[in-house]
């Protein structure tokens, strides 16, 4: 009996011990030893991130501007890697062996279990070559990605570019971004990043012992589909944009064209520009540094970041504000006499006009008229001190979108320069300055700084006779073609519609019989204003702003050509060609007119003078350059005048106290 109970307890002890050992082993395998977890996750069941394609981008006529092309990231799970032929592997993926070994060591130090990026953006050709041999390299696999591709190398400053997120962005995103993700860095890619990026998905695939994928796990029941980014339809006209970039080849400056009835930007040219394909792929870093070091600054977005003195194109704004204040009438005349005298100083006019009325002052760009008008608004404003009158004048300027951001859908827009009365109080002392002290402002010089976008927007406002829509580059988002509500709202210039006719008539006469007759287009009435903005750092800037047709306008435009001289010589013809190209979709004027602009080089070392003629030998010898290296001038043909030689616009000069 006792032996029976002894055997019973022995058998129970054996069973209990066996169960205990089994539980302990399971605990060790599942909790303590991660070898089996590694085996399961990376050799049997592989979890892959499915990156969505970014939203494609079109122009206003559904011409494709940005698309996606497949690339492949090479991933590694260090703990699963077995000894392999490093030389063969590096040959297959076309990388240097020592650099590859260094990267692999960093991956091992980061995590032996987690899959990490070892080589990014392999081409389709490289991937195909590697795929044939991938079974020889356990622990390595390929992750599908997409990169941007630009079918036409235009509008780089609008479209922007993408890049890999850094540690700081990953931390700030609070989980939205992970290592290896891409993000919009500039342009539309950045402004609409949340809509363009889409949503990541997850795919679980079975992998055999030869590192070959065997299909989805459990028929994909546990997979999450990636959601592609929203498509964007921009306001750009691709043909007009391409033409504008061609006209600005070998020049420095900007073209901004706007549809007045909507605020949609038709062309957004920043010169010099660059091929957006340069900032894609594995060579992006090297190309970026070359662009960054280029002395002409092609990465600088001039339409929204360059702040120029507007020069004479500021005069129509002055005429409208003076009328709205009730201090100037269209028939009122101010004397010229060759300029506006302030004691012994003179703000010159190029010509000695008879007393001018408003229409004539715009047509002939009379500096003296606007000095007198400015004096009337600042010094002789009934019931106001100079400070108060200046503030009222400045507030009126702001309503035109000057001195404030227009909130275009691009990052890093600047608001321009429009000083307050406190700025002058600090320089001259309170109550110790008046209109004559800051008389340069009257003709768009001095401390004023306006971006090309702001000037094109001013033209859109005048074309609409008193209001504008905020300029924008995306006209429809996603399949529902949504638009941001702030871009559908009218913004008033603060000027009654009755005050626009004399100003617009004067701007029309600028083209018909004034300073920009060379820009005339048969059967397309243009209203515009030339400007020759003084530049203390070199040659004057060539400026033109305008709209067309006069009634029911379709396009408003601003053109700035840096260091090019008279507005009538370069900026006005460029604007004229852009207007005709948009309205007629062709150029009807003689080819020589167009070729003069297309072939002109106005970069440092160019062969043209401010009047548009080839420089003589003595002119070239007289010019000196501070640059250590000067680009060799492009051989040019002498420009031919088709209708008549551009009329030289009055040069605006002023002395300041």
XYZ file of C-alpha atoms in Angstrom:
657
model
C 0.000 0.000 0.000
C 2.768 2.362 0.915
C 4.673 1.501 -2.239
C 1.556 2.263 -4.293
C 1.270 5.770 -2.842
C 4.994 6.297 -3.293
C 4.737 5.447 -6.997
C 1.721 7.719 -7.313
C 3.569 10.707 -5.918
C 6.598 9.964 -8.083
C 4.474 9.877 -11.241
C 2.703 13.112 -10.262
C 6.052 14.759 -9.603
C 7.288 13.670 -13.037
C 4.213 15.104 -14.766
C 4.382 18.337 -12.779
C 8.086 18.680 -13.554
C 7.481 18.072 -17.248
C 4.715 20.674 -17.347
C 6.887 23.139 -15.460
C 9.784 22.600 -17.875
C 7.474 23.026 -20.860
C 5.996 26.273 -19.487
C 9.462 27.551 -18.617
C 10.708 26.793 -22.120
C 7.747 28.529 -23.731
C 8.296 31.519 -21.459
C 11.963 31.630 -22.466
C 11.208 31.330 -26.162
C 8.415 33.893 -26.235
C 9.583 36.440 -23.685
C 13.313 36.220 -23.137
C 14.918 34.892 -26.331
C 14.147 37.144 -29.362
C 15.722 34.839 -31.932
C 12.401 33.239 -32.746
C 10.627 36.568 -32.929
C 13.277 37.737 -35.367
C 12.865 34.552 -37.390
C 9.103 34.916 -37.488
C 9.018 38.596 -38.396
C 11.818 38.757 -40.936
C 12.189 35.312 -42.417
C 8.663 33.970 -42.367
C 6.391 37.008 -42.051
C 7.745 40.336 -43.290
C 5.938 43.578 -42.472
C 6.330 46.148 -45.248
C 5.333 49.806 -45.259
C 3.419 50.706 -48.422
C 4.250 54.283 -49.345
C 1.468 56.057 -51.231
C 2.186 57.900 -54.465
C 2.140 61.661 -53.979
C -0.628 63.544 -55.708
C 0.071 64.406 -59.332
C 0.031 68.060 -60.408
C -1.493 69.510 -63.595
C -1.728 72.922 -65.233
C -5.056 74.679 -65.802
C -5.593 72.769 -69.077
C -4.791 69.360 -67.531
C -1.243 69.252 -68.884
C 0.790 67.020 -66.574
C 3.454 68.964 -64.672
C 4.520 66.507 -61.945
C 4.203 62.725 -61.905
C 5.723 59.807 -59.991
C 8.241 57.188 -61.044
C 9.162 54.018 -59.120
C 12.401 53.674 -57.172
C 13.507 51.096 -54.645
C 15.035 51.394 -51.176
C 17.367 48.605 -50.068
C 16.575 47.517 -46.507
C 18.587 45.321 -44.114
C 17.788 43.300 -40.963
C 21.299 42.890 -39.423
C 20.474 39.870 -37.246
C 19.298 37.906 -40.287
C 22.336 38.702 -42.428
C 24.679 35.789 -43.069
C 28.209 35.977 -44.515
C 27.944 37.098 -48.155
C 30.033 38.238 -51.106
C 30.342 41.956 -50.356
C 32.160 42.742 -53.613
C 29.395 41.158 -55.719
C 26.682 42.864 -53.711
C 28.280 46.317 -54.124
C 28.774 45.677 -57.818
C 25.103 44.853 -58.242
C 23.882 48.045 -56.540
C 26.709 50.227 -57.921
C 28.150 51.563 -54.658
C 31.675 51.727 -53.278
C 32.488 48.800 -51.040
C 34.077 50.775 -48.186
C 31.105 53.149 -47.983
C 28.675 50.231 -48.017
C 30.530 48.483 -45.164
C 30.452 51.719 -43.171
C 26.676 52.084 -43.673
C 26.072 48.460 -42.735
C 28.004 48.915 -39.501
C 25.880 51.949 -38.581
C 22.714 49.955 -39.257
C 23.946 47.163 -36.983
C 24.684 49.651 -34.218
C 21.226 51.197 -34.558
C 19.272 47.912 -34.255
C 20.070 44.282 -34.964
C 16.398 43.322 -35.208
C 14.672 46.266 -36.877
C 14.732 46.698 -40.670
C 16.770 49.798 -41.599
C 17.527 51.685 -44.805
C 20.913 50.737 -46.236
C 20.768 52.302 -49.735
C 17.994 54.539 -51.027
C 16.464 55.249 -54.407
C 17.779 52.384 -56.508
C 16.709 52.696 -60.128
C 14.450 50.159 -61.816
C 17.450 48.842 -63.760
C 19.527 48.379 -60.592
C 16.628 46.717 -58.824
C 16.088 44.250 -61.675
C 19.762 43.306 -61.608
C 19.745 42.844 -57.820
C 16.495 40.872 -57.781
C 18.068 37.979 -59.690
C 20.664 37.499 -56.931
C 18.722 38.575 -53.845
C 18.297 34.966 -52.645
C 22.067 34.910 -52.067
C 21.806 37.704 -49.514
C 19.563 36.764 -46.567
C 18.624 39.741 -44.390
C 18.309 42.155 -47.323
C 15.081 43.103 -49.081
C 13.722 45.905 -51.258
C 11.094 48.488 -50.316
C 9.071 50.077 -53.159
C 8.987 53.893 -53.261
C 8.174 56.655 -55.744
C 10.007 59.843 -56.658
C 8.882 62.951 -58.492
C 9.419 63.350 -62.221
C 8.843 66.491 -64.271
C 7.879 65.815 -67.926
C 8.560 69.463 -68.812
C 11.374 71.217 -66.920
C 9.361 74.350 -66.101
C 7.929 76.181 -63.083
C 10.519 74.876 -60.627
C 9.876 77.727 -58.178
C 6.137 77.035 -58.197
C 6.204 73.253 -57.950
C 9.023 73.047 -55.418
C 10.803 69.857 -54.431
C 10.721 67.135 -51.779
C 13.378 65.704 -49.492
C 13.847 63.174 -46.712
C 12.672 64.176 -43.237
C 15.353 64.829 -40.617
C 15.311 63.929 -36.929
C 13.917 67.316 -35.923
C 10.950 67.060 -38.297
C 10.263 63.516 -37.136
C 10.165 64.704 -33.521
C 7.929 67.683 -34.295
C 5.508 65.574 -36.346
C 4.559 63.459 -33.281
C 4.457 60.223 -35.228
C 3.226 61.491 -38.601
C 6.650 61.010 -40.168
C 9.235 58.272 -39.743
C 12.793 57.726 -40.823
C 12.959 57.526 -44.624
C 9.743 59.488 -45.259
C 9.726 62.337 -47.777
C 8.264 65.783 -47.206
C 7.654 68.876 -49.335
C 10.434 71.398 -48.779
C 9.440 74.262 -51.074
C 6.738 75.429 -53.457
C 3.366 73.724 -53.795
C 4.962 70.527 -52.497
C 5.350 72.226 -49.130
C 2.197 74.357 -49.045
C -0.054 71.378 -49.808
C 2.072 68.675 -48.148
C -0.765 67.182 -46.056
C -2.934 66.721 -49.131
C -0.211 65.622 -51.532
C 1.476 63.022 -49.304
C -1.453 60.596 -48.914
C -1.551 57.923 -46.160
C 0.825 55.017 -45.633
C -0.380 51.415 -45.774
C 0.908 48.123 -44.316
C 1.491 44.867 -46.195
C 2.461 41.521 -44.640
C 4.169 39.050 -46.956
C 5.486 35.513 -46.501
C 9.173 34.977 -47.213
C 10.908 31.610 -47.730
C 14.377 30.544 -46.577
C 15.832 31.845 -49.864
C 14.671 35.411 -49.117
C 11.961 35.223 -51.776
C 8.503 36.647 -51.241
C 5.770 34.010 -51.347
C 2.700 36.229 -51.396
C 0.464 37.991 -48.879
C -0.054 36.576 -45.417
C -3.521 35.119 -44.854
C -4.709 36.508 -48.214
C -4.061 40.077 -47.107
C -6.694 40.129 -44.358
C -4.383 42.079 -42.082
C -3.084 44.498 -44.725
C -3.935 48.218 -44.823
C -4.175 49.871 -48.233
C -2.188 53.037 -48.909
C -4.217 56.120 -49.866
C -2.725 58.153 -52.757
C -2.284 61.900 -52.336
C -4.813 64.326 -53.800
C -4.177 65.600 -57.299
C -3.688 69.320 -57.793
C -4.815 71.441 -60.714
C -2.731 74.584 -60.786
C -3.718 77.918 -62.274
C -0.611 77.946 -64.480
C -0.853 77.896 -68.244
C 2.041 75.550 -69.111
C 2.559 77.020 -72.592
C 2.579 80.583 -71.267
C 4.900 79.609 -68.409
C 7.328 77.942 -70.793
C 7.244 80.952 -73.107
C 7.877 83.351 -70.228
C 10.879 81.326 -69.095
C 12.239 81.415 -72.649
C 11.847 85.208 -72.811
C 13.710 85.557 -69.502
C 16.564 83.262 -70.536
C 19.929 84.966 -69.849
C 18.199 87.639 -67.794
C 17.584 88.240 -64.098
C 14.108 89.177 -62.923
C 10.479 88.109 -62.824
C 7.239 87.789 -64.735
C 3.925 87.393 -62.927
C 0.685 87.158 -64.917
C -2.739 86.991 -63.226
C -6.275 86.422 -64.451
C -8.044 89.472 -62.938
C -11.484 87.860 -62.733
C -10.272 85.038 -60.465
C -6.844 85.891 -59.035
C -5.446 82.747 -60.653
C -1.768 83.075 -61.541
C -1.211 82.239 -65.206
C 2.577 82.519 -65.220
C 5.100 82.759 -62.395
C 8.608 83.174 -63.780
C 11.691 83.656 -61.633
C 14.895 84.100 -63.616
C 17.304 82.506 -63.665
C 15.402 79.272 -63.163
C 16.506 75.636 -63.095
C 15.349 72.195 -64.190
C 13.296 70.733 -61.291
C 14.575 67.262 -62.226
C 17.955 68.320 -60.821
C 16.569 68.082 -57.294
C 15.338 64.511 -57.612
C 17.088 61.253 -56.811
C 20.507 60.346 -55.502
C 22.246 63.313 -57.171
C 19.930 65.841 -55.538
C 22.423 66.866 -52.832
C 25.239 67.687 -55.245
C 22.952 69.607 -57.571
C 21.448 71.549 -54.692
C 24.873 72.761 -53.564
C 25.726 73.875 -57.101
C 22.507 75.877 -57.316
C 23.076 77.299 -53.850
C 26.558 78.550 -54.782
C 25.489 80.011 -58.144
C 26.077 83.813 -57.913
C 22.846 84.475 -59.831
C 20.859 82.703 -57.063
C 18.490 80.496 -59.088
C 16.913 79.165 -55.860
C 15.802 82.701 -54.924
C 12.050 83.059 -55.617
C 12.080 86.581 -57.020
C 8.318 87.069 -57.628
C 7.600 86.845 -53.880
C 10.988 87.528 -52.270
C 12.677 90.242 -54.351
C 11.700 93.720 -53.161
C 12.262 96.366 -55.820
C 11.574 100.100 -55.848
C 8.603 100.255 -58.233
C 9.606 103.470 -59.962
C 7.085 105.098 -62.299
C 4.676 102.164 -62.196
C 3.734 103.545 -58.767
C 2.209 106.665 -60.315
C -1.258 105.266 -61.195
C -1.652 104.257 -57.536
C -0.841 107.812 -56.474
C -3.377 109.209 -58.925
C -6.154 106.956 -57.593
C -5.433 107.698 -53.924
C -5.255 111.433 -54.536
C -8.707 111.365 -56.120
C -10.193 109.194 -53.372
C -8.900 111.644 -50.755
C -10.641 114.445 -52.635
C -7.382 116.367 -53.015
C -6.692 115.887 -56.744
C -9.012 116.017 -59.749
C -8.387 114.631 -63.238
C -8.453 118.107 -64.814
C -6.164 119.693 -62.230
C -2.777 120.627 -63.689
C 0.610 120.759 -61.992
C 3.649 122.497 -63.491
C 6.667 120.582 -64.709
C 9.406 122.957 -65.855
C 11.831 120.057 -66.199
C 11.330 118.861 -62.655
C 10.220 119.582 -59.103
C 12.393 122.021 -57.166
C 13.074 121.759 -53.432
C 15.288 124.713 -52.665
C 18.472 124.163 -54.627
C 17.624 120.512 -55.337
C 15.711 119.201 -58.316
C 13.718 116.028 -58.917
C 14.247 115.881 -62.664
C 11.909 115.074 -65.502
C 13.531 113.861 -68.710
C 11.482 116.373 -70.691
C 10.313 119.884 -69.925
C 6.543 119.389 -70.079
C 3.890 122.028 -70.061
C 1.577 121.774 -67.016
C 0.082 118.265 -67.024
C -3.333 116.930 -66.096
C -3.798 113.406 -64.723
C -4.120 111.547 -68.028
C -1.122 113.379 -69.522
C 0.978 112.823 -66.399
C 0.558 109.058 -66.695
C 1.067 109.037 -70.454
C 4.278 111.093 -70.251
C 5.394 109.818 -66.812
C 5.864 113.320 -65.419
C 7.830 113.198 -62.164
C 6.990 116.771 -61.215
C 3.234 116.104 -61.349
C 3.492 113.360 -58.737
C 5.798 115.366 -56.507
C 3.162 118.120 -56.427
C 0.412 115.528 -55.873
C 2.366 113.968 -52.990
C 2.912 117.393 -51.419
C -0.837 118.034 -51.651
C -1.680 114.733 -49.933
C 0.936 114.991 -47.158
C 1.530 118.683 -46.431
C -1.802 120.194 -47.445
C -4.267 117.575 -46.223
C -7.056 119.566 -44.500
C -7.331 118.962 -40.754
C -4.323 116.623 -40.533
C -0.746 116.919 -39.359
C 1.996 115.549 -41.581
C 2.155 112.370 -39.479
C -1.591 111.861 -39.735
C -1.691 112.589 -43.462
C 1.228 110.263 -44.128
C -0.468 107.484 -42.133
C -3.697 107.985 -44.114
C -1.699 107.820 -47.341
C 0.152 104.697 -46.182
C -3.110 102.990 -45.159
C -4.483 103.657 -48.631
C -1.353 102.131 -50.202
C -1.742 99.016 -48.035
C -5.221 98.368 -49.451
C -3.551 97.754 -52.807
C -1.718 94.821 -51.227
C 1.574 96.695 -50.806
C 3.525 96.439 -47.561
C 1.501 93.365 -46.538
C 1.616 89.694 -47.474
C -0.906 88.636 -50.097
C -0.918 85.107 -48.598
C -0.201 83.345 -51.864
C -0.154 79.561 -51.513
C 3.646 79.436 -51.494
C 5.916 79.524 -48.429
C 8.335 82.346 -47.557
C 6.480 85.256 -49.155
C 7.822 88.686 -48.158
C 5.564 91.672 -47.573
C 7.743 94.331 -49.162
C 8.810 97.672 -47.710
C 6.386 100.461 -46.784
C 7.749 102.529 -43.881
C 5.518 103.984 -41.164
C 5.755 107.577 -39.954
C 7.638 106.277 -36.897
C 10.437 105.190 -39.196
C 10.929 108.767 -40.368
C 10.385 110.167 -36.865
C 13.323 108.047 -35.739
C 15.552 109.347 -38.551
C 14.548 113.015 -38.698
C 12.748 113.556 -35.403
C 9.016 113.926 -34.746
C 7.490 116.935 -36.541
C 10.806 117.597 -38.302
C 10.011 116.141 -41.699
C 7.437 116.630 -44.461
C 6.757 115.653 -48.069
C 9.946 117.235 -49.408
C 12.011 115.141 -46.987
C 10.646 111.873 -48.404
C 9.829 113.123 -51.898
C 11.352 110.007 -53.476
C 8.256 108.082 -52.374
C 6.141 110.176 -54.736
C 7.716 108.531 -57.792
C 8.107 105.031 -56.380
C 11.673 105.358 -55.109
C 13.224 105.823 -51.674
C 12.333 103.332 -48.987
C 9.645 101.549 -51.014
C 10.080 97.893 -51.880
C 7.457 95.976 -53.868
C 7.498 92.367 -55.012
C 6.576 91.512 -58.616
C 3.577 89.565 -57.302
C 2.291 92.671 -55.516
C 2.664 94.778 -58.645
C 0.813 92.246 -60.818
C -1.907 92.160 -58.165
C -2.167 95.972 -58.281
C -2.748 95.689 -62.012
C -5.453 93.076 -61.465
C -7.160 95.431 -59.010
C -7.044 98.350 -61.444
C -8.233 96.103 -64.293
C -11.240 95.149 -62.145
C -11.880 98.831 -61.359
C -11.543 98.547 -57.595
C -11.061 95.016 -56.252
C -8.874 91.932 -56.495
C -8.936 88.272 -55.604
C -5.959 87.006 -53.655
C -3.472 85.618 -56.170
C -3.091 81.855 -55.952
C -1.474 78.961 -57.809
C -3.822 76.029 -57.119
C -7.299 76.352 -58.615
C -8.675 72.901 -57.729
C -7.837 70.210 -55.167
C -8.692 66.506 -55.444
C -11.406 64.812 -57.450
C -14.015 67.227 -56.049
C -12.009 70.190 -57.351
C -12.205 72.146 -54.126
C -10.756 75.646 -53.734
C -9.655 77.410 -50.595
C -12.471 79.834 -49.603
C -10.157 82.812 -49.006
C -9.270 82.797 -52.716
C -12.890 83.300 -53.781
C -13.368 86.490 -51.742
C -13.233 89.986 -53.246
C -10.789 92.428 -51.647
C -11.501 96.145 -52.098
C -8.810 98.643 -53.082
C -10.695 101.323 -51.177
C -11.124 103.384 -54.372
C -14.531 104.298 -55.826
C -15.060 103.011 -59.371
C -15.666 106.530 -60.708
C -11.997 107.417 -60.172
C -10.575 104.734 -62.472
C -11.429 106.042 -66.002
C -8.816 108.855 -66.171
C -6.101 106.595 -64.775
C -6.929 103.761 -67.176
C -7.178 106.211 -70.099
C -3.728 107.499 -69.224
C -2.373 103.954 -69.062
C -3.865 103.203 -72.478
C -2.186 106.305 -73.907
C 1.160 105.070 -72.539
C 0.913 102.315 -75.159
C -0.689 104.348 -77.929
C 1.424 107.506 -77.773
C 3.475 107.478 -74.597
C 6.551 105.725 -73.254
C 5.658 102.183 -74.386
C 4.531 102.474 -78.005
C 6.979 99.683 -78.910
C 4.759 97.291 -76.905
C 1.620 98.002 -78.936
C -0.306 94.981 -80.262
C -2.685 95.471 -83.216
C -6.320 94.912 -82.183
C -5.472 94.238 -78.518
C -5.839 97.440 -76.445
C -3.268 97.357 -73.621
C -3.258 99.614 -70.585
C 0.093 99.822 -68.852
C 2.877 101.830 -67.283
C 6.610 101.672 -67.785
C 9.157 102.260 -65.076
C 12.905 102.694 -64.783
C 13.543 101.952 -61.137
C 16.760 103.308 -59.696
C 19.144 100.728 -58.354
C 21.919 101.924 -56.020
C 23.863 98.706 -56.634
C 24.168 98.959 -60.423
C 22.166 99.666 -63.570
C 18.538 100.635 -63.225
C 15.807 97.987 -63.367
C 13.480 97.763 -66.352
C 9.852 97.612 -65.173
C 6.424 97.331 -66.788
C 2.975 96.579 -65.476
C -0.251 96.420 -67.434
C -3.413 94.558 -68.380
C -5.331 93.678 -71.537
C -7.743 94.081 -73.112
C -8.876 97.430 -71.722
C -12.464 96.225 -71.350
C -13.199 92.796 -69.904
C -9.493 92.196 -69.194
C -8.127 88.658 -69.415
C -4.600 89.140 -68.115
C -2.761 91.463 -65.743
C 1.023 91.365 -65.776
C 4.149 92.714 -64.120
C 7.661 92.346 -65.533
C 10.918 93.224 -63.760
C 14.258 92.846 -65.551
C 17.145 93.639 -63.237
C 19.935 95.952 -64.382
C 18.414 96.314 -67.851
C 17.712 100.065 -68.046
C 14.566 101.585 -69.493
C 11.200 99.926 -68.919
C 10.170 100.608 -72.512
C 13.224 98.817 -73.891
C 12.938 95.381 -72.273
C 10.140 94.918 -69.716
C 7.349 96.365 -71.880
C 8.092 94.231 -74.986
C 8.350 91.111 -72.813
C 4.956 91.870 -71.271
C 3.525 92.595 -74.723
C 4.675 89.214 -76.056
C 3.245 87.420 -73.019
C -0.104 89.170 -73.440
C -0.363 88.276 -77.123
C 0.734 84.695 -76.480
C -1.997 84.225 -73.876
C -4.827 85.955 -75.711
C -4.059 84.694 -79.235
C -2.001 81.589 -78.436
C 0.492 82.791 -81.055
C 2.708 85.746 -81.958
C 1.551 87.673 -85.023
C 4.270 90.316 -85.088
C 7.429 89.872 -87.190
C 9.858 87.238 -85.952
C 12.599 89.831 -85.465
C 10.556 91.481 -82.700
C 10.377 88.231 -80.755
C 13.957 87.167 -81.535
C 15.339 90.408 -80.133
C 14.034 89.419 -76.693
C 14.699 85.684 -76.942
C 18.326 86.194 -77.997
C 19.196 89.076 -75.678
C 21.610 88.443 -72.815
C 21.302 90.945 -69.980
C 23.455 89.050 -67.512
C 26.778 90.525 -66.323
C 28.895 90.974 -69.430
C 25.933 91.375 -71.789
C 26.401 93.210 -75.070
C 23.357 95.503 -74.967
C 23.136 98.990 -73.509
C 20.098 100.482 -71.765
C 18.622 101.628 -75.104
C 18.638 98.119 -76.501
C 21.506 98.646 -78.928
C 24.746 96.675 -79.133
C 27.424 98.352 -77.075
C 30.259 100.022 -78.897
C 33.824 99.069 -78.133
C 34.444 102.204 -76.098
C 31.321 101.476 -73.998
C 32.576 98.010 -73.195
C 36.013 99.298 -72.245
C 34.462 101.910 -69.955
C 32.591 99.277 -67.964
C 34.342 97.520 -65.103
C 33.262 94.551 -63.094
C 33.865 93.796 -59.434
C 33.275 90.101 -60.007
C 36.335 87.881 -60.100
C 34.833 85.715 -62.806
C 32.627 87.155 -65.518
C 30.564 84.997 -67.822
C 31.452 85.191 -71.492
C 28.810 87.232 -73.355
C 26.530 85.397 -75.754
C 27.032 86.467 -79.340
C 24.104 88.666 -80.344
C 22.599 90.123 -83.486
C 21.703 93.779 -83.544
C 18.061 94.176 -82.473
C 15.741 95.255 -85.231
C 12.954 97.744 -84.628
C 9.776 96.386 -86.177
C 7.375 99.242 -85.759
C 9.479 101.992 -84.259
C 12.446 102.241 -81.947
C 11.525 102.062 -78.263
C 11.023 105.508 -76.869
C 13.447 106.245 -74.063
C 11.547 106.782 -70.887
C 12.301 109.619 -68.546
C 14.946 108.698 -66.038
C 13.790 109.361 -62.511
C 16.376 111.019 -60.319
C 16.003 112.595 -56.943
C 18.145 113.841 -54.144
C 17.160 113.292 -50.549
C 17.827 115.325 -47.526
